[in-house]
XYZ file of C-alpha atoms in Angstrom:
682
model
C -15.550 -19.744 15.066
C -18.005 -19.925 12.169
C -16.305 -20.113 8.773
C -18.272 -18.585 5.916
C -17.921 -18.741 2.158
C -19.418 -16.547 -0.572
C -18.633 -17.310 -4.199
C -18.445 -14.790 -7.011
C -21.099 -14.913 -9.693
C -20.025 -17.571 -12.146
C -21.409 -16.936 -15.634
C -21.981 -19.786 -18.080
C -22.598 -18.478 -21.572
C -25.204 -21.155 -22.204
C -28.992 -21.248 -21.741
C -30.346 -22.352 -18.397
C -31.932 -25.521 -19.809
C -28.621 -26.717 -21.293
C -26.858 -26.131 -17.986
C -29.544 -28.194 -16.212
C -29.032 -31.029 -18.698
C -25.316 -31.001 -17.838
C -25.956 -30.696 -14.103
C -28.146 -33.813 -13.729
C -25.419 -35.952 -15.299
C -23.329 -35.691 -12.145
C -25.772 -37.980 -10.342
C -25.752 -40.493 -8.832
C -21.949 -40.053 -8.872
C -19.200 -38.642 -11.031
C -15.642 -39.759 -11.632
C -14.655 -36.079 -11.705
C -15.292 -35.766 -7.964
C -13.828 -38.890 -6.317
C -14.880 -37.795 -2.815
C -18.527 -37.850 -3.986
C -18.955 -41.601 -3.501
C -22.651 -42.045 -4.247
C -26.133 -40.563 -3.907
C -29.673 -41.869 -3.808
C -33.019 -40.156 -4.307
C -35.074 -40.119 -1.116
C -38.109 -38.329 -2.538
C -39.171 -36.556 -5.717
C -42.251 -34.373 -6.143
C -43.434 -32.501 -9.201
C -46.232 -29.971 -9.502
C -49.287 -30.794 -11.620
C -48.240 -28.528 -14.450
C -44.674 -29.830 -14.339
C -43.200 -26.398 -13.641
C -41.666 -27.276 -10.267
C -39.652 -30.352 -9.375
C -38.384 -30.960 -5.830
C -35.782 -33.692 -5.424
C -34.227 -34.830 -2.144
C -31.073 -36.917 -2.127
C -28.855 -38.571 0.419
C -25.206 -38.109 -0.566
C -22.185 -40.079 0.614
C -18.877 -38.207 0.929
C -15.423 -39.666 1.541
C -13.420 -36.871 3.188
C -9.669 -37.025 2.701
C -8.673 -37.062 6.370
C -6.007 -38.891 8.406
C -6.997 -42.469 9.119
C -6.471 -41.925 12.842
C -8.976 -39.057 12.866
C -11.554 -41.223 11.105
C -11.036 -44.014 13.639
C -11.462 -41.596 16.538
C -14.649 -40.235 14.952
C -15.841 -43.781 14.270
C -16.890 -43.163 10.661
C -15.513 -43.821 7.197
C -18.003 -41.697 5.261
C -20.024 -38.557 5.863
C -23.688 -38.264 4.888
C -25.333 -35.095 3.619
C -28.934 -34.320 2.690
C -29.499 -32.326 -0.484
C -32.754 -30.664 -1.570
C -33.006 -29.392 -5.146
C -35.903 -27.158 -6.164
C -36.124 -26.729 -9.943
C -38.509 -24.038 -11.165
C -38.806 -24.434 -14.916
C -41.184 -21.481 -15.252
C -38.804 -18.999 -13.580
C -35.757 -20.900 -14.872
C -34.098 -21.265 -11.458
C -32.575 -24.092 -9.466
C -32.069 -23.784 -5.716
C -29.840 -26.316 -3.959
C -29.849 -26.648 -0.166
C -27.415 -28.964 1.611
C -26.834 -29.791 5.278
C -24.928 -32.522 7.080
C -26.560 -35.569 8.596
C -23.416 -37.029 10.180
C -22.295 -35.369 13.449
C -25.189 -32.914 13.185
C -25.020 -32.372 16.961
C -21.316 -31.510 16.816
C -20.884 -29.858 13.432
C -23.268 -27.653 11.451
C -22.630 -27.496 7.708
C -24.968 -25.439 5.553
C -24.754 -24.720 1.831
C -27.010 -22.906 -0.607
C -26.472 -22.736 -4.377
C -28.522 -20.972 -7.040
C -28.643 -21.269 -10.807
C -30.471 -18.326 -12.384
C -30.829 -16.612 -15.743
C -28.462 -13.752 -16.384
C -30.507 -10.524 -16.018
C -28.926 -8.947 -19.096
C -28.831 -11.975 -21.386
C -31.518 -14.634 -21.161
C -29.282 -17.134 -22.976
C -26.677 -17.044 -20.204
C -26.818 -18.697 -16.786
C -25.476 -17.419 -13.459
C -24.331 -19.521 -10.525
C -23.832 -18.390 -6.915
C -22.859 -20.329 -3.828
C -22.794 -19.619 -0.095
C -21.808 -21.915 2.755
C -21.004 -21.922 6.455
C -19.191 -24.283 8.793
C -19.577 -24.267 12.566
C -17.617 -26.911 14.474
C -18.932 -26.865 18.024
C -16.933 -29.875 19.225
C -15.046 -32.684 17.513
C -13.258 -34.943 19.976
C -10.650 -32.295 20.738
C -9.629 -31.945 17.066
C -11.767 -28.917 16.215
C -8.970 -26.914 14.597
C -7.712 -29.877 12.553
C -11.214 -30.785 11.412
C -11.873 -27.187 10.363
C -8.710 -26.990 8.254
C -9.462 -30.308 6.561
C -13.044 -29.297 5.836
C -12.090 -25.899 4.373
C -9.377 -27.429 2.194
C -11.748 -30.122 0.939
C -14.494 -27.615 0.250
C -12.216 -25.284 -1.709
C -11.149 -28.227 -3.877
C -14.746 -29.280 -4.531
C -15.690 -25.740 -5.643
C -13.098 -25.831 -8.408
C -14.152 -29.361 -9.381
C -17.786 -28.267 -9.604
C -17.025 -25.710 -12.299
C -14.871 -28.152 -14.252
C -17.619 -30.776 -14.018
C -20.282 -28.589 -15.648
C -17.921 -27.684 -18.488
C -17.013 -31.356 -18.944
C -20.636 -32.475 -19.300
C -21.365 -29.573 -21.657
C -18.682 -30.965 -23.953
C -20.151 -34.439 -23.583
C -23.555 -33.121 -24.615
C -22.018 -31.440 -27.647
C -20.373 -34.694 -28.677
C -23.804 -36.299 -28.512
C -25.238 -33.564 -30.714
C -27.155 -31.799 -27.954
C -26.453 -28.094 -28.253
C -29.763 -26.746 -27.048
C -32.721 -27.772 -24.921
C -36.152 -26.186 -25.517
C -37.562 -24.068 -22.743
C -40.424 -25.341 -20.677
C -43.851 -24.044 -21.579
C -47.049 -24.603 -19.594
C -49.494 -27.112 -21.054
C -52.793 -25.821 -22.471
C -55.877 -28.017 -22.810
C -57.910 -27.281 -25.982
C -60.650 -29.819 -26.442
C -59.132 -33.238 -26.095
C -55.735 -32.210 -27.360
C -52.902 -30.925 -25.228
C -50.986 -28.123 -26.884
C -47.937 -26.279 -25.735
C -47.493 -22.554 -26.005
C -44.684 -21.453 -28.198
C -41.757 -19.946 -26.270
C -41.245 -16.231 -26.410
C -37.980 -16.709 -28.268
C -36.745 -19.615 -30.329
C -33.947 -21.606 -28.684
C -30.739 -21.536 -30.654
C -27.657 -23.692 -30.567
C -24.594 -22.268 -28.873
C -21.372 -24.135 -29.749
C -19.498 -25.061 -26.627
C -16.140 -24.446 -28.310
C -17.125 -20.917 -29.202
C -18.177 -20.181 -25.640
C -14.980 -21.668 -24.307
C -12.959 -19.463 -26.623
C -14.908 -16.471 -25.408
C -14.238 -17.322 -21.773
C -10.538 -17.754 -22.383
C -10.132 -14.627 -24.497
C -7.804 -12.024 -23.023
C -8.626 -9.321 -25.520
C -10.566 -6.623 -23.611
C -12.235 -5.576 -26.852
C -13.535 -9.096 -27.619
C -17.368 -9.069 -27.679
C -17.509 -12.478 -25.996
C -15.569 -11.203 -22.992
C -17.752 -10.195 -20.078
C -17.497 -6.489 -19.296
C -16.263 -5.218 -15.965
C -19.007 -5.334 -13.411
C -21.621 -7.998 -12.928
C -25.336 -8.607 -12.343
C -26.802 -6.644 -9.467
C -23.400 -5.108 -8.782
C -21.950 -8.494 -7.816
C -18.513 -9.756 -8.703
C -18.434 -12.483 -11.312
C -15.686 -15.022 -11.860
C -14.706 -13.708 -15.318
C -14.326 -10.174 -13.990
C -12.125 -11.393 -11.122
C -9.918 -13.408 -13.463
C -9.588 -10.542 -15.958
C -9.077 -7.581 -13.643
C -8.014 -8.977 -10.264
C -6.068 -12.114 -11.070
C -6.236 -15.776 -10.141
C -7.648 -16.127 -6.634
C -8.455 -19.244 -4.703
C -12.140 -19.816 -3.897
C -11.582 -18.778 -0.278
C -9.753 -15.616 -1.365
C -12.617 -14.764 -3.702
C -15.002 -15.278 -0.806
C -13.056 -12.884 1.444
C -13.074 -10.220 -1.262
C -16.797 -10.535 -1.902
C -17.746 -10.528 1.774
C -15.559 -7.498 2.543
C -16.997 -5.699 -0.466
C -20.555 -6.482 0.627
C -19.792 -5.269 4.136
C -18.506 -1.963 2.750
C -21.626 -1.502 0.623
C -23.856 -2.115 3.631
C -22.016 -0.087 6.284
C -19.579 2.390 4.738
C -20.801 5.929 4.186
C -18.873 7.553 1.409
C -16.929 6.480 -1.632
C -16.448 2.720 -1.903
C -12.857 1.869 -2.878
C -12.284 -0.051 -6.074
C -12.022 -3.824 -5.971
C -8.303 -3.742 -6.756
C -7.668 -1.542 -3.739
C -9.791 -3.674 -1.408
C -7.868 -6.737 -2.568
C -4.566 -5.071 -1.625
C -5.663 -4.749 1.999
C -6.723 -8.396 2.061
C -3.360 -9.494 0.686
C -1.561 -7.333 3.231
C -3.316 -9.260 6.019
C -3.044 -12.699 4.398
C -6.792 -12.677 3.665
C -7.721 -12.503 7.329
C -11.098 -10.837 6.906
C -11.331 -9.226 10.346
C -7.801 -7.782 10.244
C -8.210 -6.564 6.678
C -11.537 -4.917 7.547
C -9.982 -2.985 10.443
C -6.951 -2.053 8.333
C -9.108 -0.806 5.467
C -11.478 1.173 7.709
C -8.576 3.080 9.258
C -7.296 3.971 5.797
C -10.741 5.050 4.552
C -11.107 7.329 7.567
C -7.694 8.837 6.841
C -8.563 9.362 3.160
C -11.779 11.131 4.089
C -10.122 13.378 6.687
C -7.405 14.500 4.275
C -9.530 14.485 1.078
C -7.051 12.166 -0.605
C -9.596 11.034 -3.198
C -9.488 14.536 -4.687
C -5.741 15.086 -4.347
C -4.836 14.658 -8.008
C -7.616 17.016 -9.087
C -7.149 19.728 -6.468
C -3.461 19.762 -5.497
C -1.047 21.564 -7.784
C 2.577 20.637 -7.314
C 4.614 23.717 -6.358
C 7.166 24.955 -8.853
C 9.903 24.259 -6.306
C 9.103 20.527 -6.352
C 8.790 20.536 -10.118
C 12.295 21.960 -10.381
C 14.134 20.108 -7.625
C 12.294 16.823 -6.942
C 14.286 14.290 -8.964
C 11.692 11.641 -9.728
C 9.067 10.705 -12.273
C 7.134 7.955 -14.066
C 8.998 6.269 -16.910
C 7.308 3.653 -19.130
C 6.918 0.195 -17.523
C 8.965 -2.859 -16.587
C 8.967 -6.253 -18.322
C 5.891 -7.350 -16.362
C 3.862 -4.340 -17.503
C 4.073 -2.615 -14.130
C 4.369 1.185 -14.143
C 7.973 2.222 -13.497
C 8.866 5.109 -11.190
C 12.459 6.385 -11.072
C 13.814 8.395 -8.129
C 17.299 9.925 -8.156
C 17.540 10.278 -4.408
C 21.292 10.809 -4.340
C 20.968 13.822 -6.665
C 18.363 15.646 -4.585
C 19.018 18.418 -2.109
C 16.964 16.845 0.638
C 17.736 19.555 3.169
C 16.676 22.304 0.813
C 13.460 20.484 -0.122
C 12.463 19.835 3.485
C 13.158 23.403 4.511
C 11.555 25.032 1.498
C 8.459 22.856 1.060
C 8.113 21.476 4.571
C 7.315 17.972 5.685
C 3.655 18.348 4.699
C 4.583 19.501 1.205
C 6.829 16.474 0.656
C 4.155 14.177 2.058
C 1.579 15.498 -0.406
C 4.104 15.025 -3.197
C 4.565 11.358 -2.263
C 0.811 10.829 -1.858
C 0.185 12.267 -5.321
C 2.788 9.843 -6.703
C 0.981 6.915 -5.086
C -2.421 8.077 -6.320
C -1.014 8.427 -9.818
C 0.462 4.937 -9.450
C -2.998 3.513 -8.732
C -4.335 5.135 -11.882
C -1.462 3.832 -13.977
C -2.020 0.294 -12.688
C -5.640 0.437 -13.866
C -4.564 1.804 -17.233
C -1.887 -0.879 -17.717
C -4.417 -3.560 -16.759
C -6.546 -2.445 -19.697
C -3.587 -2.064 -22.052
C -1.880 -5.404 -21.354
C -5.044 -7.421 -20.820
C -3.968 -8.864 -17.483
C -4.249 -7.746 -13.852
C -1.561 -5.242 -12.787
C -1.985 -4.030 -9.227
C 1.461 -2.706 -8.272
C 4.384 -0.785 -9.693
C 8.165 -0.993 -9.797
C 10.343 1.682 -8.230
C 13.957 2.279 -9.240
C 16.000 4.343 -6.769
C 19.393 5.646 -7.870
C 21.582 6.414 -4.853
C 24.580 7.825 -6.717
C 25.634 10.914 -4.781
C 24.118 9.791 -1.474
C 26.432 10.662 1.411
C 26.433 11.402 5.101
C 24.878 14.809 4.572
C 21.654 13.137 3.406
C 21.305 11.591 6.866
C 20.102 14.885 8.260
C 17.856 14.352 11.256
C 14.848 16.457 10.124
C 15.103 14.881 6.672
C 15.224 11.367 8.086
C 12.328 12.257 10.388
C 10.277 13.373 7.378
C 11.234 10.198 5.501
C 10.148 7.980 8.385
C 6.780 9.729 8.587
C 6.229 9.390 4.855
C 7.039 5.672 4.994
C 4.632 5.237 7.908
C 1.769 6.947 6.040
C 2.393 5.037 2.813
C 2.620 1.666 4.582
C -0.683 2.346 6.368
C -2.649 3.423 3.295
C -1.054 1.935 0.171
C -0.328 -1.716 1.033
C 0.787 -4.143 -1.656
C 1.336 -1.391 -4.218
C 5.092 -1.926 -4.548
C 5.856 -4.877 -6.780
C 9.622 -4.462 -6.813
C 12.152 -1.908 -5.536
C 15.461 -1.705 -7.392
C 18.125 0.182 -5.416
C 21.136 1.055 -7.572
C 24.652 2.261 -6.810
C 24.182 1.929 -3.064
C 27.075 3.683 -1.259
C 28.641 2.662 2.028
C 26.277 4.909 3.945
C 23.243 2.944 2.705
C 23.324 0.326 5.525
C 22.983 3.163 8.033
C 19.927 4.560 6.247
C 18.474 1.075 5.879
C 18.843 0.459 9.618
C 16.768 3.573 10.278
C 13.901 2.941 7.858
C 13.600 -0.852 7.644
C 11.696 -1.312 10.952
C 8.807 0.729 9.509
C 8.551 -1.333 6.323
C 6.312 -4.385 6.190
C 8.131 -7.712 5.999
C 6.413 -8.678 2.740
C 7.502 -5.358 1.237
C 11.115 -5.800 2.376
C 11.282 -9.065 0.434
C 10.728 -7.087 -2.768
C 13.920 -5.018 -2.344
C 16.888 -5.675 -4.660
C 20.072 -3.755 -3.816
C 22.980 -3.288 -6.233
C 26.282 -1.734 -5.169
C 28.551 0.016 -7.643
C 28.002 -1.166 -11.203
C 26.564 -4.560 -10.283
C 23.268 -3.578 -11.881
C 24.934 -3.787 -15.311
C 25.794 -7.471 -15.042
C 23.774 -10.711 -15.048
C 20.749 -10.478 -12.798
C 20.815 -6.700 -13.125
C 18.413 -4.161 -14.574
C 17.973 -5.835 -17.956
C 16.248 -8.743 -16.217
C 13.483 -6.394 -15.110
C 13.503 -3.458 -17.548
C 13.808 -3.534 -21.325
C 17.160 -2.208 -22.470
C 15.643 0.316 -24.882
C 13.912 2.207 -22.053
C 16.835 2.259 -19.619
C 17.543 5.892 -18.599
C 20.566 7.606 -20.071
C 22.190 8.148 -16.661
C 22.195 4.357 -16.157
C 23.879 3.678 -19.470
C 20.724 3.448 -21.592
C 19.605 5.422 -24.602
C 16.317 6.722 -23.213
C 16.347 10.347 -22.092
C 14.505 11.253 -18.893
C 13.031 14.621 -17.997
C 13.296 14.727 -14.233
C 16.943 15.440 -13.508
C 16.963 18.008 -10.705
C 18.148 21.555 -10.983
C 20.855 22.595 -8.573
C 19.137 24.020 -5.524
C 20.341 27.341 -4.165
C 21.160 27.546 -0.503
C 20.077 30.232 1.894
C 22.520 33.114 1.727
C 24.530 34.477 4.598
C 26.222 37.774 3.690
C 28.753 39.869 5.524
C 26.735 40.813 8.615
C 26.497 38.309 11.473
C 23.451 36.125 11.194
C 21.818 35.693 14.579
C 18.918 33.660 15.898
C 17.587 34.107 19.408
C 15.800 31.384 21.384
C 13.794 32.011 24.553
C 14.359 29.268 27.169
C 11.858 29.130 30.045
C 13.511 26.443 32.136
C 17.013 25.203 32.742
C 18.263 21.875 31.391
C 16.525 22.368 28.068
C 18.530 21.285 25.036
C 19.212 23.445 21.982
C 20.226 21.417 18.903
C 21.542 22.678 15.599
C 22.424 21.300 12.212
C 23.944 23.441 9.473
C 25.977 23.152 6.278
C 28.555 25.648 5.138
C 28.198 25.646 1.375
C 30.441 28.621 0.651
C 33.077 30.493 2.622
C 34.186 29.926 6.224
C 32.157 30.920 9.283
C 32.595 31.240 13.030
C 29.740 29.836 15.088
C 29.001 31.223 18.577
C 26.323 30.768 21.247
C 25.561 33.570 23.726
C 23.278 33.898 26.752
C 21.525 36.976 28.081
C 18.972 37.598 30.792
C 17.722 40.602 28.877
C 15.510 40.213 25.843
C 17.249 41.264 22.625
C 15.338 43.095 19.973
C 13.043 40.383 18.540
C 13.135 39.659 14.808
C 10.062 39.679 12.650
C 7.742 36.699 12.891
C 8.983 33.682 10.982
C 6.342 32.757 8.470
C 8.026 29.399 7.850
C 8.319 28.423 11.490
C 5.740 25.678 11.116
C 8.290 23.708 9.131
C 11.215 24.320 11.449
C 12.736 26.809 8.992
C 14.056 30.186 9.932
C 13.180 32.665 7.232
C 15.909 34.886 5.798
C 14.178 37.967 7.185
C 14.337 36.673 10.732
C 17.955 35.681 10.498
C 19.116 38.972 9.018
C 17.537 40.985 11.810
C 19.914 42.465 14.394
C 19.244 40.893 17.790
C 22.224 41.963 19.950
C 22.010 45.598 20.958
C 25.034 47.592 19.783
C 25.428 49.039 23.281
C 25.760 45.633 24.920
C 29.156 44.596 26.186
C 30.286 40.982 26.031
C 30.850 39.728 29.561
C 28.426 42.223 31.092
C 25.178 42.291 29.121
C 25.602 38.881 27.566
C 28.064 36.005 27.831
C 29.527 33.387 25.547
C 28.419 29.894 26.652
C 30.229 27.809 24.028
C 33.738 28.090 22.675
C 33.738 29.685 19.209
C 33.766 27.048 16.494
C 35.400 27.708 13.130
C 33.601 25.909 10.304
C 35.187 25.503 6.893
C 33.504 25.535 3.513
C 31.890 22.192 2.687
C 31.547 21.053 6.278
C 28.320 19.794 7.881
C 27.980 20.540 11.589
C 25.599 19.050 14.144
C 25.638 19.747 17.845
C 23.664 20.551 20.963
C 23.859 22.646 24.110
C 22.319 21.882 27.505
C 21.108 25.156 28.979
C 22.072 25.925 32.555
C 19.923 29.029 33.038
C 16.616 30.268 31.655
C 16.715 33.380 29.530
C 17.651 34.211 25.950
C 20.181 32.247 23.918
C 21.631 33.697 20.725
C 23.040 31.532 17.917
C 25.404 33.546 15.708
C 27.153 32.821 12.429
C 29.703 35.343 11.182
C 32.066 35.405 8.251
C 35.593 34.273 9.084
C 38.331 36.246 7.361
C 40.895 36.454 10.160
C 41.690 34.515 13.328
C 38.781 34.588 15.731
C 39.089 36.887 18.701
C 39.647 35.219 21.995
C 36.683 35.145 24.331
C 38.814 36.515 27.130
C 39.447 39.761 25.259
C 35.724 40.599 25.550
C 35.480 42.780 22.423
C 32.502 45.041 21.938
C 29.921 44.078 19.332
C 30.562 47.376 17.497
C 34.171 46.351 16.923
C 33.208 42.980 15.544
C 30.563 44.431 13.228
C 32.892 47.136 11.949
C 35.581 44.622 11.081
C 33.069 42.447 9.236
C 31.542 45.232 7.167
C 34.825 45.988 5.384
C 34.942 42.511 3.894
C 33.639 42.023 0.388
C 33.283 38.262 0.725
C 30.098 36.362 1.357
C 29.266 32.894 2.521
C 26.232 30.621 2.413
C 24.818 28.339 5.050
C 21.798 26.079 5.452
C 20.672 25.529 9.022
C 18.063 23.891 11.244
C 17.489 24.284 14.977
C 15.299 22.542 17.519
C 14.686 22.843 21.264
C 14.053 19.829 23.490
C 12.217 20.536 26.712
C 13.876 19.561 29.981
C 11.246 16.923 30.788
C 12.018 15.226 27.458
C 15.752 15.436 28.070
C 15.516 14.298 31.731
C 19.026 15.527 32.488
C 20.758 12.446 31.116
C 23.695 12.928 28.778
C 23.276 9.328 27.673
C 19.741 9.949 26.474
C 20.874 13.105 24.706
C 23.628 11.303 22.853
C 21.347 8.478 21.824
C 18.922 10.935 20.274
C 21.405 12.676 18.041
C 24.982 11.495 18.341
C 24.578 9.017 15.494
C 24.190 11.911 13.120
C 27.081 13.792 14.706
C 29.390 10.802 14.276
C 28.380 10.420 10.657
C 29.044 14.094 10.097
C 32.416 13.859 11.781
C 33.393 11.107 9.367
C 33.131 13.558 6.468
C 34.659 16.635 8.108
C 38.121 17.435 9.373
C 37.183 19.698 12.238
C 36.369 18.572 15.720
C 32.726 19.502 16.037
C 31.585 17.140 18.753
C 32.988 19.376 21.457
C 29.904 21.562 21.103
C 27.581 18.625 21.561
C 27.984 17.955 25.245
C 29.327 21.100 26.880
C 27.095 22.331 29.688
C 26.752 26.079 30.297
C 28.900 27.438 33.049
């Protein structure tokens, strides 16, 4: 496989002629690059006017490789041919290098260019490209490739240090400028030189060095974001992207160039491209595929315009307990989520899975913006944020199957499109139920992301190694013992009301062996839960406008579905034993249908002992007895139907799909609710 390298644009804030004076001092050899043993000039040709000088050298390199590998190869040194073309008129130097040793087995090619900065003629730019193609190497191709890439990366860094070293040496010698070349002019017998267009001026090396090292974004000497010809320069990378190895810089530049050449649409920012490279350990091919999938997703869902076009519903503003809160000690934006205080069931039912997903996406998009802002404010690269999740109040009722399903989907979308955006996740006051939730979600989280999780049980976060190690004490939220007030504590969500009349939901089943599942909470009062079957179609309720989210609207539930003239045992039959549910209980269960037809789920207020199924009371009698009660109760419910081909008639498969939630629910309730989970219609 051919290995390629593309350097960023390195900017020297010195004139081209001074850089050339420093460059030639590296020959015939330099103590700064020990592997560069020696060099000799093979040929040297200069044009008549002196504008162009072509120099060819033979260079000797001592590669740091195992002695055994050198003995197998039969060489101690490698020889390279270098051709330098200096154009004094255009102020450019082109360097071409290729290997002489093993040229039939290995192809090494390098091209370097020194040019004048297009926006400042007193600055010099340097670019470098190279390729390595090992066709065969005595069976050690992979080893030779690794050694060569490691050696090359080291020499790139040494090359920059070498130029800066010889610039300082020139300054010590009193050389701070070199006049520009001008073409000779013959006037009579005298040779005169044209004056340069601008007078050369001395540029102190120390001043330039201070400018390069300055971290103040407002400093005039600091190079602005962006670079010549829309190329990345080394100062920009250091200032806005961080310290990257030469090979990492090369991957970023090549991926960016590929996007500019092939991608139709908005090009992502360099910080975002770098995240995808880091997520794939700078494997260019994998990162390219990963990024393309995300760009397609962003275009399909118009994510680039989400913050400008999507307005967060009032419901989420009131009940979503999370928000941005200053920054951590590293300057990362800090997001706080009070998950244990949220009514997850109410949010999923009221806003739907898509609504919650858009909420999370808007948080991530805002996080990207805040990272850019903090990078400017703190003067150093900040590419990720810290998330603090408070789990106080989390219990078994949060492990509601539709809610967990929505959570898993959100995690999947975020992992696929926002890699390497989470710098640290602080999980506080984790209850005993947390390991269960972690078992469900951890398989979807990238391994590198999981390493950033810190979990504190109880009040452990208050001790050594706790929050104060990551967040300044003065900005700790008040609910965690700090003095800083936060503005995103949730309001108490209201549940869906169930009043005195029976609340009934009918489900049309086309084939036997389908599975009806339910999940409901009794938040106030006691209820009796029944399931009936009828071959006749009851009066249908009005269309559920919220059905797309698996929510039954209040209008549909309040509608009367059982005809008042029907008689229990004749027109319809009870297929499950009546279940009495007390206030505060959470009930999950399922029913395997034996016949096709219409199934009716009914909740009714419980004020007296439930009537026995064998007495077969008329519906009129039940309704009359309920209407005299002045009490009311509230429930929150969710239902789902699994087709028979998904169920496949196996009770084992049914239990594995939902019994975990039923067992968790049973741990927090006193009633025996599992009996409704596996009873087959008779």
